[in-house]
XYZ file of C-alpha atoms in Angstrom:
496
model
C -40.444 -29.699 3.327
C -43.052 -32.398 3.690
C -45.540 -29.413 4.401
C -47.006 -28.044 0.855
C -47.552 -23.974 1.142
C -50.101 -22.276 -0.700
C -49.646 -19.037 -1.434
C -51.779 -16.118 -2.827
C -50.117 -14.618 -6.005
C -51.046 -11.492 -6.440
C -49.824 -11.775 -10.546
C -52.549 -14.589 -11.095
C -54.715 -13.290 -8.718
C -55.185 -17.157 -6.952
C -53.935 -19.447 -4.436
C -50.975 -21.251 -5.891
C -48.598 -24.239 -4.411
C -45.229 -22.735 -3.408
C -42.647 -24.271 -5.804
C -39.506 -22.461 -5.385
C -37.743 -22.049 -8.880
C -34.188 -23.629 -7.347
C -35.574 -25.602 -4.087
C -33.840 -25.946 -1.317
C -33.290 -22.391 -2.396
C -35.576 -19.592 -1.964
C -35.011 -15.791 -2.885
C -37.261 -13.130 -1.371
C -37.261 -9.437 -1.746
C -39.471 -7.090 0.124
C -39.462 -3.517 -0.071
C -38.764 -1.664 3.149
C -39.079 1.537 3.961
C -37.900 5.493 3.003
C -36.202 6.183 5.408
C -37.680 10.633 6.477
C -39.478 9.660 9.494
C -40.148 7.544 12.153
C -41.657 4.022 12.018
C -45.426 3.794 12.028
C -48.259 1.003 12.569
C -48.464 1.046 8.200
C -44.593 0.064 8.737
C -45.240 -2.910 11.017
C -47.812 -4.686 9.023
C -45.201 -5.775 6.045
C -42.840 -5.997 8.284
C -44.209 -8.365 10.871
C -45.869 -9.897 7.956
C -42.829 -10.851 5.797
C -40.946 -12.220 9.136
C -43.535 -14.513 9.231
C -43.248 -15.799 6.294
C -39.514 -15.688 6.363
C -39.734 -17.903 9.345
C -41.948 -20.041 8.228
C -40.090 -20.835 4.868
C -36.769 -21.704 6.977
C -39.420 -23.527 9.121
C -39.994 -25.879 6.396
C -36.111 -26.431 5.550
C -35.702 -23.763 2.982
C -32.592 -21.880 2.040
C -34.051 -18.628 2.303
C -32.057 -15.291 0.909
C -34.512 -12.737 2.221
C -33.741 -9.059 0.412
C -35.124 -5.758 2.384
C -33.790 -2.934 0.846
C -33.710 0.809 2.611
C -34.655 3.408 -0.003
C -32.511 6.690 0.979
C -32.627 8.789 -2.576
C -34.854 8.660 -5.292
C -37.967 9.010 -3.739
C -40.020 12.143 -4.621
C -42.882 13.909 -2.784
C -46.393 12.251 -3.774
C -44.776 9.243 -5.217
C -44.780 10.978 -8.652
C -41.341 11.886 -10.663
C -41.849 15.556 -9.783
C -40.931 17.777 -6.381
C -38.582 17.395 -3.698
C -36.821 14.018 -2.396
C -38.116 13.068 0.567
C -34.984 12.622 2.480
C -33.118 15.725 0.969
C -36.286 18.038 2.502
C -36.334 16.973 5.404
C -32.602 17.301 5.522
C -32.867 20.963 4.281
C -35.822 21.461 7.084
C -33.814 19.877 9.526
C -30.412 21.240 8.509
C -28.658 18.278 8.306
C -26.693 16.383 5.352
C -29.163 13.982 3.914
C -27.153 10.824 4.574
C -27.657 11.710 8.561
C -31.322 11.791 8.001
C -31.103 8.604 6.506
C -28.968 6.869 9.013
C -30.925 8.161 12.001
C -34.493 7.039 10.793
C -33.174 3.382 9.462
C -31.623 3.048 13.523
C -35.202 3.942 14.115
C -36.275 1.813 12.209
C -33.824 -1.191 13.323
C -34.796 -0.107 16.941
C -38.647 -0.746 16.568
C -38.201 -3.973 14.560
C -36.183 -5.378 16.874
C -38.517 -4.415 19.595
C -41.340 -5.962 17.277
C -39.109 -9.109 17.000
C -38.593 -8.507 13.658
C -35.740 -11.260 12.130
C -33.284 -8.746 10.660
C -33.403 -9.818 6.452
C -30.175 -11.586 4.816
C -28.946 -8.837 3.236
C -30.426 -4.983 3.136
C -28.779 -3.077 0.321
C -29.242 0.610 0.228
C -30.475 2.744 -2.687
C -27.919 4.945 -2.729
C -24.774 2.069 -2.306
C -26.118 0.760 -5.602
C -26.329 3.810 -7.882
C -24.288 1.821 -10.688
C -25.966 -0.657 -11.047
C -29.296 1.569 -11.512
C -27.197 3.426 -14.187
C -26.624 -0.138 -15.534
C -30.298 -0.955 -15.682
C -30.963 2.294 -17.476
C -28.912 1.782 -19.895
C -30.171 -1.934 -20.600
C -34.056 -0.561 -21.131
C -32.438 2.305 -23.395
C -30.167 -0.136 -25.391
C -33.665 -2.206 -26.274
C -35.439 0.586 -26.789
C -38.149 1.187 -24.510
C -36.652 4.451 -23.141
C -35.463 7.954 -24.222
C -33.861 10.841 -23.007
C -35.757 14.647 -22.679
C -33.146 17.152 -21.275
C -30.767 14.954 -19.469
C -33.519 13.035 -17.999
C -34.060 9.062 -18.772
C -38.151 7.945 -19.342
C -39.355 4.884 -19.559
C -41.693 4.564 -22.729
C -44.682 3.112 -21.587
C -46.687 2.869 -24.734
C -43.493 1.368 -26.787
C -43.242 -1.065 -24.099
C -46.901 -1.767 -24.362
C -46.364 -2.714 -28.050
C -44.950 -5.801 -27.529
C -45.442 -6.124 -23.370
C -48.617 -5.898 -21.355
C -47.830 -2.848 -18.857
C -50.614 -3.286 -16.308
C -50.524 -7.295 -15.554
C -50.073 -6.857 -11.854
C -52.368 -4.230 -11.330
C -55.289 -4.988 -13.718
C -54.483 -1.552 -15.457
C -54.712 -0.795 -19.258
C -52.728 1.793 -20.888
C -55.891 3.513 -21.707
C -56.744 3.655 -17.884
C -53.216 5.020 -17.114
C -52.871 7.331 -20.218
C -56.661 9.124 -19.406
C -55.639 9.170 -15.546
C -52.488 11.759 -16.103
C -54.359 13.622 -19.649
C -55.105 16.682 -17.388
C -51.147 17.183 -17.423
C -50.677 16.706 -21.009
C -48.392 18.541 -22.749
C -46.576 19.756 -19.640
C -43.171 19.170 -18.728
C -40.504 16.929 -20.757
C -42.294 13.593 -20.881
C -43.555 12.201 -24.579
C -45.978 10.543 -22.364
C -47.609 11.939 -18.696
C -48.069 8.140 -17.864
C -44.082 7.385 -18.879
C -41.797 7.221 -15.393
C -38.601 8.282 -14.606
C -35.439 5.955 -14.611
C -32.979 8.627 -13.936
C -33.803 12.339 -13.463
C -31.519 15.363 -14.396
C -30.783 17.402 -10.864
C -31.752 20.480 -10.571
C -28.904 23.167 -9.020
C -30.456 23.273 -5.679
C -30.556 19.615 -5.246
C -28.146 17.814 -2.842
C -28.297 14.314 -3.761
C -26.487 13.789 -7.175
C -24.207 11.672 -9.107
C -22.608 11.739 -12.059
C -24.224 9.727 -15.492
C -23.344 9.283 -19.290
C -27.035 11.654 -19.161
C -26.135 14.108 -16.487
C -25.331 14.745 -13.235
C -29.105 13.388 -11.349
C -30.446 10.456 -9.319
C -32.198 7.310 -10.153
C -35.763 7.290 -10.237
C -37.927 5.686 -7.575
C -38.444 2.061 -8.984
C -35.146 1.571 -10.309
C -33.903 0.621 -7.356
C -35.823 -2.667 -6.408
C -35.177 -3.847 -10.081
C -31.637 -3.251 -9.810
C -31.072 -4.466 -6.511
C -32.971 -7.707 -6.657
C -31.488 -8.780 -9.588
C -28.178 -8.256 -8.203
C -28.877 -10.281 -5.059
C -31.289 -12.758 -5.930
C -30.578 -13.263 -9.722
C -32.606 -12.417 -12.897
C -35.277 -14.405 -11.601
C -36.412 -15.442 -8.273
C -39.245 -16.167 -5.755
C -41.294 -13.941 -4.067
C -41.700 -10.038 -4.177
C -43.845 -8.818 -1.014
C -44.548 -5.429 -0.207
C -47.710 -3.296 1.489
C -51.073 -3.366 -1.187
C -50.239 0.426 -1.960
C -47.250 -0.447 -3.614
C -48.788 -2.624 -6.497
C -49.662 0.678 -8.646
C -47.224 2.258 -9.562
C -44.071 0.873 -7.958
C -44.316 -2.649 -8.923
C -46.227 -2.497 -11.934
C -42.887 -0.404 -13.187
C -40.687 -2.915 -11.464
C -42.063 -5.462 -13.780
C -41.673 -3.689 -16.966
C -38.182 -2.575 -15.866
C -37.594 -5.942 -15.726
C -38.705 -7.390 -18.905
C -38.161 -4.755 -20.719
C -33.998 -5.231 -19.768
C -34.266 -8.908 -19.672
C -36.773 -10.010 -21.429
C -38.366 -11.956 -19.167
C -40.629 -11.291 -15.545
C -37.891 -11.660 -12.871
C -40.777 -12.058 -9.960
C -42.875 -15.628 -9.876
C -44.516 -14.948 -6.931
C -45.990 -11.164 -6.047
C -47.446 -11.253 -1.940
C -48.938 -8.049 -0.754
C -50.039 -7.519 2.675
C -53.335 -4.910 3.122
C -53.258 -1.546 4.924
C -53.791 -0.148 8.506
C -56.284 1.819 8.706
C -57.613 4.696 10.921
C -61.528 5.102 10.594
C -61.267 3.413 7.472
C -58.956 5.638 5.525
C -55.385 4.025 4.848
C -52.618 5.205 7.526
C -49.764 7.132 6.634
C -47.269 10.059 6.565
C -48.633 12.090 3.585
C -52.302 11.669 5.043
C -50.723 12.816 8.292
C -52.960 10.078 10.128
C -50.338 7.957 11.108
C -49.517 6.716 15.074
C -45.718 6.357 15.713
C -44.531 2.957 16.974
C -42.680 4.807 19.847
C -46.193 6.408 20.335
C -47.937 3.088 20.483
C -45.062 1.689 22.764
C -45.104 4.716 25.138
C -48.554 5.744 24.501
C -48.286 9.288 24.100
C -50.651 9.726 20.834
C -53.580 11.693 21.559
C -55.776 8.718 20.155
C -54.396 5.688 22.322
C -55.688 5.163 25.637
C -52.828 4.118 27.070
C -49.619 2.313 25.925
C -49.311 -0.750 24.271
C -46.433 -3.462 24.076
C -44.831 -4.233 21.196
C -46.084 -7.790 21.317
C -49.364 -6.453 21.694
C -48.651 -4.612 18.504
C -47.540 -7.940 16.804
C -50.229 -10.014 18.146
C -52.687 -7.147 16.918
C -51.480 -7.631 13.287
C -51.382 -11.263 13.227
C -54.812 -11.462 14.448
C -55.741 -10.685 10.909
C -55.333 -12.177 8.025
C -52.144 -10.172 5.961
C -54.710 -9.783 2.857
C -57.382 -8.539 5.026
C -57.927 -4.740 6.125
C -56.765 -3.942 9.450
C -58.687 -0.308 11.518
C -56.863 0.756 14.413
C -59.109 1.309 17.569
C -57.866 0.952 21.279
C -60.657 -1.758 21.482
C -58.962 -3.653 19.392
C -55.716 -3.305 20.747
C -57.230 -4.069 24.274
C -58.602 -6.814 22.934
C -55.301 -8.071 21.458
C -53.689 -7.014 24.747
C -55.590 -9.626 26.566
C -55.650 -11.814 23.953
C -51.499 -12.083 24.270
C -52.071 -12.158 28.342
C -54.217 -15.400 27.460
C -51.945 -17.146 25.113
C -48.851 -16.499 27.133
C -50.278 -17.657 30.422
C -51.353 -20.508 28.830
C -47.961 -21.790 27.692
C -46.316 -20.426 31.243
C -48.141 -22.505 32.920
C -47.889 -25.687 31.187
C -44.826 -25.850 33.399
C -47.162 -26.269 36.691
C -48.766 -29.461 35.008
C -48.477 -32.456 36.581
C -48.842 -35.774 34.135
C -51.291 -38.358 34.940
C -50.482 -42.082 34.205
C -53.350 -41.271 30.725
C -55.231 -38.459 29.027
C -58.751 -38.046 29.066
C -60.460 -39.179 25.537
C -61.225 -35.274 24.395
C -57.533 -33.835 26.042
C -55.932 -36.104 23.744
C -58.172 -35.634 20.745
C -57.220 -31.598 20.888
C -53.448 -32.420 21.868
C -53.660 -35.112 18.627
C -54.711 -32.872 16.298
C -53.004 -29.493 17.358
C -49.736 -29.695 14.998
C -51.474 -30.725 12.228
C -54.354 -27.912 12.522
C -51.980 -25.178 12.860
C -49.770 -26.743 9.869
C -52.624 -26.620 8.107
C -53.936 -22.834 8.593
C -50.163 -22.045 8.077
C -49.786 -23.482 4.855
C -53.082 -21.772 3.663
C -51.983 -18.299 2.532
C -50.508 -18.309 6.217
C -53.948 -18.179 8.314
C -52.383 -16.783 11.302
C -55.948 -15.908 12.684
C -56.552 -19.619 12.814
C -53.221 -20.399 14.557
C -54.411 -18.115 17.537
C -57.640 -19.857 17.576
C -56.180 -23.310 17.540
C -53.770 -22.171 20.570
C -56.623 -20.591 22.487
C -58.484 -24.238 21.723
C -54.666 -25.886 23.670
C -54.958 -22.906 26.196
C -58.729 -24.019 27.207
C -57.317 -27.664 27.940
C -54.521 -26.199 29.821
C -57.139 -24.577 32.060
C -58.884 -28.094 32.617
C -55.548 -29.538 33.451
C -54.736 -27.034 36.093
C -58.346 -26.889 37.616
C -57.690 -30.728 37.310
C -61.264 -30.990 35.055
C -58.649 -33.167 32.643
C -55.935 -35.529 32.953
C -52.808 -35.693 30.331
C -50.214 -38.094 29.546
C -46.393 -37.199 29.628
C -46.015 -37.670 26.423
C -49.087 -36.063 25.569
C -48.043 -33.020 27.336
C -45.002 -32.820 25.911
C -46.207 -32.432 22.539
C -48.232 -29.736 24.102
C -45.944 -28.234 24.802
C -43.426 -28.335 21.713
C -46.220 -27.501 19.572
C -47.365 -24.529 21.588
C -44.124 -22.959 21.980
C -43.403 -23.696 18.007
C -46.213 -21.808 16.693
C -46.616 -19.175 19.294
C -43.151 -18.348 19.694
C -40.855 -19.761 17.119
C -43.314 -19.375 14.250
C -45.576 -16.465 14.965
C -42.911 -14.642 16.734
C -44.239 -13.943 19.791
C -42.331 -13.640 23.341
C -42.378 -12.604 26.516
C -42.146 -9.262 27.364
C -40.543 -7.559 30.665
C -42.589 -7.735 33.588
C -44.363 -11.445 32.305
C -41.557 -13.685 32.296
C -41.131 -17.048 34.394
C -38.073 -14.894 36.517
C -40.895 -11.782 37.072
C -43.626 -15.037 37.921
C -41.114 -16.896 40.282
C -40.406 -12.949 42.110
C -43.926 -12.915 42.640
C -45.030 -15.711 43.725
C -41.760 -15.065 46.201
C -43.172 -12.130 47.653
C -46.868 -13.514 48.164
C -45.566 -16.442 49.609
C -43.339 -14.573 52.467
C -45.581 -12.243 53.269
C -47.986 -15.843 54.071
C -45.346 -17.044 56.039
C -44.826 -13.982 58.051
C -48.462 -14.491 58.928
C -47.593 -18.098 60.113
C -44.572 -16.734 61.750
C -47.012 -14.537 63.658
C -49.534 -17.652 64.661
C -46.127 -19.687 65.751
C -45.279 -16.466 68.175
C -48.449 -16.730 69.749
C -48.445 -20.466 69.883
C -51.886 -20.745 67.302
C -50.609 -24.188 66.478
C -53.475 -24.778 64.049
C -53.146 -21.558 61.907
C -49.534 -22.412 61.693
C -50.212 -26.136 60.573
C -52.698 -25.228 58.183
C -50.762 -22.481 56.739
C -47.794 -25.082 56.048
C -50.523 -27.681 54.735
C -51.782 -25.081 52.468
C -48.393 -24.129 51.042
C -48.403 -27.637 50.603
C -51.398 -28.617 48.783
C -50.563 -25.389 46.297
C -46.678 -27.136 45.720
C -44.754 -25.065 48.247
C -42.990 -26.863 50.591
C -41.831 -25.073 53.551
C -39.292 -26.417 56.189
C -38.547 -24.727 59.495
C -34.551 -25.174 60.435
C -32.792 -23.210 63.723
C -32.193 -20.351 61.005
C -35.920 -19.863 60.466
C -38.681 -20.933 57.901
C -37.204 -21.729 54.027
C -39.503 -22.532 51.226
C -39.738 -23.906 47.809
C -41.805 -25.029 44.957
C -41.469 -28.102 43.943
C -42.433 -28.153 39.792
């Protein structure tokens, strides 16, 4: 943990030094997804964003406890405390119980992270496995006053909470703001308040997901669960909270006063949020009905894309932008990432065909010298993964040299190439090869091109061309094939 991160804190709205609360120790909880649909590009971003960070942290030697939680109940239509739960229409729309919905879109979902080479998280507690201790957390905020009950149902009292709290310190929000932004709905429904939220909601006959309260028979409201769960796992305090930008007003805004207004205290020191993907410059997603499946993007069978696109092109697309910065989806961009991977993967393949020299030119050992430290340096600003790329294209361009033998390297020099290509590209930033560009599909091709040569020589031997057959072999040679003719016929191989 020599490295010193710096981190952007969404809370203080600055760059601060990562200093975990019980180093070696580090709790993490980012909120994953509701789980009515398949995965889309909006799902990767936090996602691949999060892993990197997760990776990074261990990286460094932290203990890290990283906390993704499923959300499969609670979450209404529109985000607001009103309408249908998500899951239970689709399940009525789909005929199904709601609990198959929500296992067969969080295999989706397991399915296209793992594709993405997504870590799986430490522990990923579901919404509905935790319904006490949301009831538990309800009761705290009641017991201290900054909730009430209106016909079975359990509000959060926003302007009581305001009284002695600041509701709006993550978002920049005054009560003012949020109290004139919901006046049109004034005096409708059973809310004191249109800006108060729901902590547990009374269920109406026709609705499927219930369980029993000392309030009535409902479900916990949308941002109850976070609270609840992260405390459980991670403590009353801890780390980092992540999640996409869209989720900083209202979900964690209400996460924080849950919190302090149970505990009396912020439970979150660091809040990260990654930015949005975005289609023509309006955010991506399944209420805007903009959104491109990850299966889509993988198989290419969107009516926008092209053509199909790998899931390390995917991941390579994402980290080619900073996680704060806006992201728009085009198939030039993609293409661009596409060959962008092509380049960086090539480039570490074929570090293997490098032969040392007894030293390194001045400037190939002034970009092998500084390498680690560059790319430990973008890393531990905000995690710069745009400038990791470009240092590893910089390493790919002197791999180029080396093979066109424009440079010269060192052994040692070329193994610390080498490590520090493969840590950052691969260990760090996630990325791998993909079917049909490993070293076993590289070796099968340069198989085939290299008998099909030697059937031409074959052919020259027949017809006793002694020179095409000589130069063939010397040929093979020169490119690090060395081919031996026995009584059984002509073998080959490559000598590395």
């Amino acid at each position: 943990m020599k490295q010193k991160l710096i981190i952007y804190n969404t809370l203080s709205r600055r760059k601060e030094p990562f200093e975990p609360l019980h180093a070696p120790n580090v709790g993490m909880y980012v909120c994953g997804p509701t789980v009515y649909g398949d995965p889309h590009l909006g799902h990767a971003r936090p996602a691949i964003t999060f892993d990197i960070l997760f990776r990074y942290l261990k990286h460094l030697g932290y203990k890290v406890r990283y906390v993704r939680n499923i959300t499969d109940v609670g979450h209404l239509e529109h985000d607001a405390d009103e309408g249908e739960d998500k899951i239970a229409k689709k399940a009525r729309l789909e005929q199904l119980e709601p609990m198959e919905i929500a296992q067969y879109y969080t295999n989706r979902y397991h399915q296209a992270m793992e594709a993405l080479n997504v870590l799986p998280p430490s522990i990923e507690p579901h919404a509905t496995g935790h319904i006490i201790e949301q009831e538990e957390l309800v009761k705290q905020i009641m017991d201290n006053g900054f909730a009430y009950e209106s016909n079975g149902s359990i509000y959060f009292d926003i302007e009581k909470y305001n009284e002695k709290y600041h509701y709006g310190i993550l978002s920049g929000r005054n009560l003012d703001d949020v109290k004139d932004a919901s006046r049109q709905l004034d005096g409708v429904g059973e809310k004191r308040n249109q800006a108060d939220f729901a902590l547990w909601k009374k269920a109406q006959p026709e609705h499927i997901m219930r369980w029993p309260s000392p309030w009535s028979d409902g479900f916990p409201g949308w941002h109850c669960e976070c609270t609840a769960m992260g405390r459980k796992y991670l403590g009353e305090e801890f780390d980092i909270h992540g999640g996409g930008m869209d989720l900083i007003f209202p979900h964690h805004e209400c996460e924080i006063a849950q919190a302090v207004a149970s505990q009396d205290k912020p439970m979150v020191k660091y809040w990260m949020h990654n930015n949005m993907i975005t289609i023509n410059g309006q955010k991506m997603g399944k209420s805007l009905g903009n959104f491109i499946t990850l299966e889509q993007f993988f198989k290419g069978t969107h009516h926008s894309l092209n053509q199909a696109y790998s899931p390390m092109t995917i991941r390579f697309f994402i980290l080619s932008a900073h996680y704060r910065g806006t992201v728009d989806f085009s198939n030039e961009a993609l293409l661009a990432s596409q060959k962008g991977l092509e380049r960086l993967m090539n480039g570490i393949n074929d570090l293997e065909r490098i032969q040392p020299s007894d030293k390194c030119d001045e400037q190939t050992k002034q970009v092998v010298s500084q390498l680690r430290k560059k790319c430990y340096d973008a890393m531990n600003d905000d995690l710069s993964t745009p400038l990791v790329i470009s240092y590893l294209f910089e390493a790919c361009s002197v791999v180029n040299k080396l093979l066109d033998h424009k440079a010269t390297i060192c052994a040692d020099c070329l193994k610390e190439l080498e490590e520090t290509m493969r840590l950052f590209a691969c260990d760090i930033l996630g990325l791998r090869q993909e079917k049909g560009n490993s070293s076993d599909a590289r070796e099968e091709a340069y198989g085939k091109v290299v008998n099909m040569v030697l059937d031409l020589r074959a052919k020259a031997k027949a017809e006793k061309d002694w020179a095409t057959s000589d130069q063939i072999r010397d040929a093979l040679a020169d490119a690090g094939f060395e081919v031996k003719d026995t009584k059984d016929g002509c073998v080959w191989k490559l000598n590395k």
